[in-house]
Coordinates of C-alpha atoms in Angstrom, one line a residue:
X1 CA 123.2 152.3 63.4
X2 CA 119.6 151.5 62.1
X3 CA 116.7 152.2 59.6
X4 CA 114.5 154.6 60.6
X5 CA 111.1 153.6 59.3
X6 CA 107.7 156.2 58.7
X7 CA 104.6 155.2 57.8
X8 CA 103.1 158.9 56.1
X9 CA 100.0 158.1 54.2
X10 CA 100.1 161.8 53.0
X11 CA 102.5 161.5 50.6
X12 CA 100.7 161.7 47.4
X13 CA 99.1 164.8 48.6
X14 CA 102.3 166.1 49.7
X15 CA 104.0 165.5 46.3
X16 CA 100.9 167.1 44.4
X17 CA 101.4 170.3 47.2
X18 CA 105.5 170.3 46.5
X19 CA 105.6 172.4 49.9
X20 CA 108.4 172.0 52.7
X21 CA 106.1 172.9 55.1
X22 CA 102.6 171.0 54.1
X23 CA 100.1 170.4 56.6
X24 CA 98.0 167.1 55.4
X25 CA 94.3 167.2 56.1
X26 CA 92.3 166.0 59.0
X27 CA 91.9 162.3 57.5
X28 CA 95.6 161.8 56.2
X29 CA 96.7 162.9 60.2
X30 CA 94.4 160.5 61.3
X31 CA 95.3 157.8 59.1
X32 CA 99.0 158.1 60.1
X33 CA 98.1 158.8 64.1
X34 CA 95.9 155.4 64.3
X35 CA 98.0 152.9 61.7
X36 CA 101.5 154.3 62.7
X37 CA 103.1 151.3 63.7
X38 CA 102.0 149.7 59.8
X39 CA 105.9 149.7 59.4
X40 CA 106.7 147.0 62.6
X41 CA 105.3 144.4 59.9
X42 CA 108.5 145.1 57.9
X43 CA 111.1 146.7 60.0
X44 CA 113.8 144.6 61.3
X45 CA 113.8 143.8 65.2
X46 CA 117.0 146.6 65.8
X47 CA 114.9 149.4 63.5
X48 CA 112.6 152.1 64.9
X49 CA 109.0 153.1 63.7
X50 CA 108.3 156.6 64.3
X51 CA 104.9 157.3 65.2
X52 CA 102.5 160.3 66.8
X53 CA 101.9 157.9 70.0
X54 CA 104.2 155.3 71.4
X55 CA 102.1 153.4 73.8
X56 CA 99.2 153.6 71.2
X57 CA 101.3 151.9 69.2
X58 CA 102.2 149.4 70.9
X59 CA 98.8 148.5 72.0
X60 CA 97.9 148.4 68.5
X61 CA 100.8 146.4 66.8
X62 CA 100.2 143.8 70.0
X63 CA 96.7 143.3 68.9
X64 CA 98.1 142.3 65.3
X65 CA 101.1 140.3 66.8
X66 CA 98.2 138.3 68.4
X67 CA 96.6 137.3 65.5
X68 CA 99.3 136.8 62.7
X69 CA 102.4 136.7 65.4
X70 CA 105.5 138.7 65.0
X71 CA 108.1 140.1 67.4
X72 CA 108.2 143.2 69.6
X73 CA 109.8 146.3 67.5
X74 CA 111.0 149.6 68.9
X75 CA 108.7 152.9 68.4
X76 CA 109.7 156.3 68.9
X77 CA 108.0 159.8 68.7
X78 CA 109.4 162.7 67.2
X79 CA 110.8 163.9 70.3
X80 CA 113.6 160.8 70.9
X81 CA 115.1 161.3 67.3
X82 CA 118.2 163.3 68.1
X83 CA 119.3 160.5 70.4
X84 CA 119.0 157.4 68.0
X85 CA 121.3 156.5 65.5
X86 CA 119.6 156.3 62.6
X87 CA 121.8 155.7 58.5
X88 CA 118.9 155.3 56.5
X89 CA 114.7 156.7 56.6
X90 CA 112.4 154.1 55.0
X91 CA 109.2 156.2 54.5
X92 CA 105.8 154.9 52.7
X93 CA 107.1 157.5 50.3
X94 CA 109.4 160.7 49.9
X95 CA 108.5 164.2 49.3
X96 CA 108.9 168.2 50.7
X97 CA 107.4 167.5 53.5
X98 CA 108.8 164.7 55.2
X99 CA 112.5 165.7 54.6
X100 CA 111.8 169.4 55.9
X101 CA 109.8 167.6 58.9
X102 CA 113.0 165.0 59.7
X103 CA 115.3 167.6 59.4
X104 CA 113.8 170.1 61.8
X105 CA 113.9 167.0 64.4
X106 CA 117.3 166.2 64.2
X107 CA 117.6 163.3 61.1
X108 CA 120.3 164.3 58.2
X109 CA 120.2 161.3 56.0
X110 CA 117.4 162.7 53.8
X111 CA 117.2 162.9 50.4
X112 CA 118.2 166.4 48.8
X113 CA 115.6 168.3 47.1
X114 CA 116.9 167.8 43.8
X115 CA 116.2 164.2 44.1
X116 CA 112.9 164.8 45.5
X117 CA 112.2 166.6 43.0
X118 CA 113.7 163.4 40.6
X119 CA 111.0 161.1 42.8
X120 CA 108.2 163.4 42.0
X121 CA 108.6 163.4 38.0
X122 CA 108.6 160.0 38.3
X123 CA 105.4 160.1 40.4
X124 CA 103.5 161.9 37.7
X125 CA 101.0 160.2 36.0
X126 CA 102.9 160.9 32.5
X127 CA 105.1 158.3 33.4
X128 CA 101.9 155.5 33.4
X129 CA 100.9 157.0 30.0
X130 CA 104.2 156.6 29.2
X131 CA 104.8 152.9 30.5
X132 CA 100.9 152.2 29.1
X133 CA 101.9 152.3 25.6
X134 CA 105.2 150.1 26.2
X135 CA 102.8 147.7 27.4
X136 CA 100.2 146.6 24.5
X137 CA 100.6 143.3 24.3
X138 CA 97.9 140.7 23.0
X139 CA 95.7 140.2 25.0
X140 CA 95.9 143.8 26.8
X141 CA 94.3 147.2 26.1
X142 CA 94.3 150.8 27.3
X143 CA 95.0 153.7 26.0
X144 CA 96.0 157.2 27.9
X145 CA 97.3 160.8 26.8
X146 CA 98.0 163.8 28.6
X147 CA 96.4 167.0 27.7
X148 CA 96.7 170.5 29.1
X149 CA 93.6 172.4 27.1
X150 CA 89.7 171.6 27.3
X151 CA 89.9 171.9 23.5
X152 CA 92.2 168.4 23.5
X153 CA 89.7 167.0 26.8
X154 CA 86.9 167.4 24.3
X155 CA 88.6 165.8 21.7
X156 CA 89.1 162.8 23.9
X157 CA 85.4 162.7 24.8
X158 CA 83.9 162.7 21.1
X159 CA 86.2 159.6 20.3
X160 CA 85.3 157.8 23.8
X161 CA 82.1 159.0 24.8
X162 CA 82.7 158.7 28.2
X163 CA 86.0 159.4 29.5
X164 CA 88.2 159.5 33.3
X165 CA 90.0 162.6 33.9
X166 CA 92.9 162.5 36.7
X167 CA 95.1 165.2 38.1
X168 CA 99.0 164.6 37.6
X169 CA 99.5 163.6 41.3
X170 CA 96.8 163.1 43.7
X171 CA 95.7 160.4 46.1
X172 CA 93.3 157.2 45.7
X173 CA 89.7 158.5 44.6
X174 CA 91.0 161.8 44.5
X175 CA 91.7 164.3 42.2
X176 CA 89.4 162.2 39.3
X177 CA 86.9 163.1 37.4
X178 CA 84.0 161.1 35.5
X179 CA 83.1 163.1 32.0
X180 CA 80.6 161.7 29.8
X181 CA 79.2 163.6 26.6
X182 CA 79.9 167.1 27.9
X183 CA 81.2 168.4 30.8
X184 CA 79.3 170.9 33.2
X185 CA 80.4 174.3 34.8
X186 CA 82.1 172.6 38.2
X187 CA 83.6 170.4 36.4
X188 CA 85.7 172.6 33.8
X189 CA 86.1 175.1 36.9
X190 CA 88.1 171.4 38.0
X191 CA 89.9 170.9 34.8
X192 CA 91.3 174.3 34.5
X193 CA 92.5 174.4 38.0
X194 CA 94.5 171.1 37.5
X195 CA 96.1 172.6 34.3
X196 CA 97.0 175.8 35.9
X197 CA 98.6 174.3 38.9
X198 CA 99.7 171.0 37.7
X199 CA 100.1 171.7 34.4
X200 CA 98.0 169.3 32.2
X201 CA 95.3 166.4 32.9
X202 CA 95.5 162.6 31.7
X203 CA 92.4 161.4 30.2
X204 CA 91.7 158.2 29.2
X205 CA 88.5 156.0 28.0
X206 CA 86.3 154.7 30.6
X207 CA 86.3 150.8 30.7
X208 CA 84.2 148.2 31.6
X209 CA 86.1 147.1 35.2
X210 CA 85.5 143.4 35.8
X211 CA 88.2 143.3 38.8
X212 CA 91.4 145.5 40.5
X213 CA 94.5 144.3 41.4
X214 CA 97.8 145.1 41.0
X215 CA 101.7 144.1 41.3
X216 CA 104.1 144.8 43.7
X217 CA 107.8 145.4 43.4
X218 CA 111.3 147.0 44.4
X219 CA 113.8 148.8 42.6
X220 CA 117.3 148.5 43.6
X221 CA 118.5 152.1 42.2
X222 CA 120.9 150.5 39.7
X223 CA 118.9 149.3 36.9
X224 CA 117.0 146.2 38.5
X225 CA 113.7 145.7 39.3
X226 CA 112.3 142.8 41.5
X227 CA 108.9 141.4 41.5
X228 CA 107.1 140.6 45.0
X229 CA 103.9 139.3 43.8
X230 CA 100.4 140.2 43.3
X231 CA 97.7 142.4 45.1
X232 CA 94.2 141.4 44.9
X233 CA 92.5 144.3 47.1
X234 CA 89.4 146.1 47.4
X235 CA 88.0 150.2 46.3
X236 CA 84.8 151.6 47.8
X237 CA 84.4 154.8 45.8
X238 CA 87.7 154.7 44.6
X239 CA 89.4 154.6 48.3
X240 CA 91.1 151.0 49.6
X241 CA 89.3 149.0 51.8
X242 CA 90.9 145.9 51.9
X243 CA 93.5 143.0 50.5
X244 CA 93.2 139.6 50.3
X245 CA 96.2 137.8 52.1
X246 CA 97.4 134.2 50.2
X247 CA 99.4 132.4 48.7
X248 CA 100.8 133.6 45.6
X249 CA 99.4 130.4 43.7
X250 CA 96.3 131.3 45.3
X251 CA 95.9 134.5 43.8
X252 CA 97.1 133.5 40.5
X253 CA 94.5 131.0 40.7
X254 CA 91.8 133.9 41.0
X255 CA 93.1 135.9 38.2
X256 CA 93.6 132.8 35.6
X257 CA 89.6 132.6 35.5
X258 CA 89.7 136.0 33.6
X259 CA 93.7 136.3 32.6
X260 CA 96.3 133.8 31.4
X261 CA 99.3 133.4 33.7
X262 CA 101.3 133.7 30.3
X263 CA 100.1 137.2 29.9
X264 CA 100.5 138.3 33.1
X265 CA 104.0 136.8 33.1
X266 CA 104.6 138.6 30.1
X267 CA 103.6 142.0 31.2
X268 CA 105.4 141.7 34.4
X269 CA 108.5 141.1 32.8
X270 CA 108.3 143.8 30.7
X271 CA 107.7 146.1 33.4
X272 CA 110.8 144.8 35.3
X273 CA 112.6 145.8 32.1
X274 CA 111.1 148.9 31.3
X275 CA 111.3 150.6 35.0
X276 CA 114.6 149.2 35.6
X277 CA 116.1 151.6 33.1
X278 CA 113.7 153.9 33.8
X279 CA 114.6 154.3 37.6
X280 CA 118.2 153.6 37.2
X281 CA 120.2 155.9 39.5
X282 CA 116.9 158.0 40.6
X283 CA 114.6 155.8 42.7
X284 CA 115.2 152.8 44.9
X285 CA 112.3 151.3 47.1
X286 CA 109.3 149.6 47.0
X287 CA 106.7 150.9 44.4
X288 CA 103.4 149.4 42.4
X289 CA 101.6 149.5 39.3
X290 CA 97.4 149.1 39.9
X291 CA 96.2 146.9 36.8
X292 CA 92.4 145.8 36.5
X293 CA 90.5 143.4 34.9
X294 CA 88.0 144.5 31.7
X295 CA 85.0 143.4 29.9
X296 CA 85.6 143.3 26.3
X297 CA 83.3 145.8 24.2
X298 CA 80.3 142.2 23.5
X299 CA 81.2 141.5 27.3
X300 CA 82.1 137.9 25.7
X301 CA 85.7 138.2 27.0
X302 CA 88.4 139.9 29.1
X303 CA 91.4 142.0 28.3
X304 CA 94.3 143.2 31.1
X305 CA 94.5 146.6 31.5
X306 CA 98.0 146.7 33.1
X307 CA 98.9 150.2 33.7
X308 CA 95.6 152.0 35.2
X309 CA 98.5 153.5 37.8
X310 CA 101.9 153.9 38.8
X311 CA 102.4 153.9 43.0
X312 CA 106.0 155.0 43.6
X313 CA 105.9 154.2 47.1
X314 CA 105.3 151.4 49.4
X315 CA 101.5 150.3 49.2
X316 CA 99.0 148.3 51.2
X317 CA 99.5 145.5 48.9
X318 CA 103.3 145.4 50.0
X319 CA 101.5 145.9 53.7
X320 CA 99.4 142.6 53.0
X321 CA 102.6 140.4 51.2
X322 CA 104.6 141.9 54.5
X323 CA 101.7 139.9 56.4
X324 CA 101.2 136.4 53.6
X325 CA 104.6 134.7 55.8
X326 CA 102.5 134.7 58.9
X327 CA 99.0 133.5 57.4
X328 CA 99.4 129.6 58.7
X329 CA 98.5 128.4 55.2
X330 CA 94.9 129.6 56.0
X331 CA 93.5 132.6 53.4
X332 CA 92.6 135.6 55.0
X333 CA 91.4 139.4 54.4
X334 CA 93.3 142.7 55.4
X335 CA 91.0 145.2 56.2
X336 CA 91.4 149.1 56.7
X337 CA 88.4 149.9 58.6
X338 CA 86.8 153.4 59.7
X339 CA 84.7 153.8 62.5
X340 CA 85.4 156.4 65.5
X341 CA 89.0 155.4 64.3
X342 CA 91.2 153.8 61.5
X343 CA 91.5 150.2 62.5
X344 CA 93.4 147.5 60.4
X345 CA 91.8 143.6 61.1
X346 CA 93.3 140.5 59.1
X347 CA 90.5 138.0 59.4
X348 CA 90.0 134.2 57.8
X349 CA 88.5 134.8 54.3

């Protein structure tokens, strides 16, 4: 018996569609078809990695084994799961879509939908509004609130001026919107759409961002919650380009020029307490939490904002901690890269 594991960058999109039968768009497929084999950097040598194209993949994860090393791991296509043996799925993250698309093909040890539809509500972004406010501790700010009329979005606007409007479940640099003083025709046409299929928006000021990053951890399902270690990556218009692969000292090191290691100690401890109980008996696996650095209002100062979002799923900072082991002690860069294809390059920094 083994893990099956499935790397399904769609997810988010799939949870915000809630359909058994979702078809992602163009880029998602293509994301998934070209990084596939993401999962061998993980998997365990007697585990399988189902991807669109086996001998893709193995070209692919060969060209990574060659730079950070690694052994050989076994892919399959879609077609070869009836004949494997397979006790447990490991997917980037669950929804509709995947279980209905396993299921067809042969795998049974899926979630139900009820739980799906457990992972989901925990997926929505109430639950970083929510975790937000059980984070303000010295030395922290931000402030976030769900609303589900334009009446309470205006509101919002005349206290902050400029505000960030973001749909319940969407995927990076999706599904937000920028509002400042008054928002125009396309952009209410937005709002009300969100409301009416998703229910409400969450709004919250726009801040000064001096730096992202984030944290990574694991829930075991039974009330514990363990920390992994940092992710210092990169956005370009509000989609991931890249991590930076270190040493965990390393980064700390970075972040302690705006942030005391106390704080962040601090936070992530209360985290680990607050989503441990949160997620106890209704999510185990890998999830994290994107923070940033802020300017403080004289720009004489920083302040942690520790809850800009809540990832429950495996991310590509967990992707760049799977690769830190096999860095030789020399500092590096992960990037996701876009030309006639997705390409994924670790380099020295």
């Amino acid at each position: 018996m083994a893990k099956l594991y499935v790397f399904n960058p769609e997810h988010d999109l799939a949870l915000a569609a809630n359909l058994s039968n979702f078809t992602a768009p163009h880029a998602g497929r293509k994301l998934r078809y070209d990084l596939g084999y993401i999962p061998a950097l993980w998997a365990g040598d007697d585990d399988y990695i189902l991807v669109d194209d086996v001998a893709k993949a193995v070209r692919q994860y060969g060209r990574v084994r060659a730079k950070i090393g690694g052994t050989p791991k076994q892919f399959v296509d879609k077609s070869q799961l009836r004949s494997l043996y397979i006790n447990k799925v490991e997917p980037w993250g669950w929804d509709l879509a995947l279980r209905s698309f396993l299921l067809r093909w042969g795998v049974e040890c899926v979630p139900s939908e009820d739980d799906i539809a457990v992972i989901r509500d925990l997926s929505h972004r109430k639950q970083a509004v929510e975790l937000l406010r059980q984070l303000q501790l010295p030395g922290t700010i931000g402030q976030s609130c769900c609303a589900d009329t334009l009446i309470e979005i205006r509101q919002q606007l005349g206290l902050h001026g400029c505000v960030v409007v973001k749909a319940p479940w969407s995927s990076s640099g999706r599904g937000v919107r920028f509002l400042t003083v008054a928002f125009d025709n396309y952009q209410e046409r937005w709002i009300k759409n969100v409301i009416e299929k998703q229910g409400c928006v969450v709004v919250e000021p726009y801040y000064n961002k001096v730096k992202d990053f984030g944290m990574e951890f694991e829930s075991d399902g039974e009330g514990h919650v363990n920390y992994l270690g940092l992710s210092l990556f990169h956005t370009k218009n509000g989609a991931y380009t890249g991590n930076l692969i270190a040493k965990e000292e390393e980064k700390q090191e970075l972040l302690s020029r705006y942030i005391s290691a106390d704080l962040l100690s601090g936070v992530r401890e209360k985290i680990c307490q607050c989503l441990g109980e949160a997620f106890k008996s209704k999510y185990q696996g890998p999830f994290g939490i994107d923070m940033m650095v802020v300017s403080t209002a004289d720009k004489d100062g920083f302040l942690l904002h520790p809850c800009v979002e809540i990832n429950l799923r495996r991310t590509m900072g967990h992707v760049a901690l799977a690769i830190s082991p096999f860095a030789d002690g020399f500092t590096r860069v992960m990037h996701i890269e876009l030309t006639d294809k997705y390409r994924m390059s670790v380099r020295k920094r």
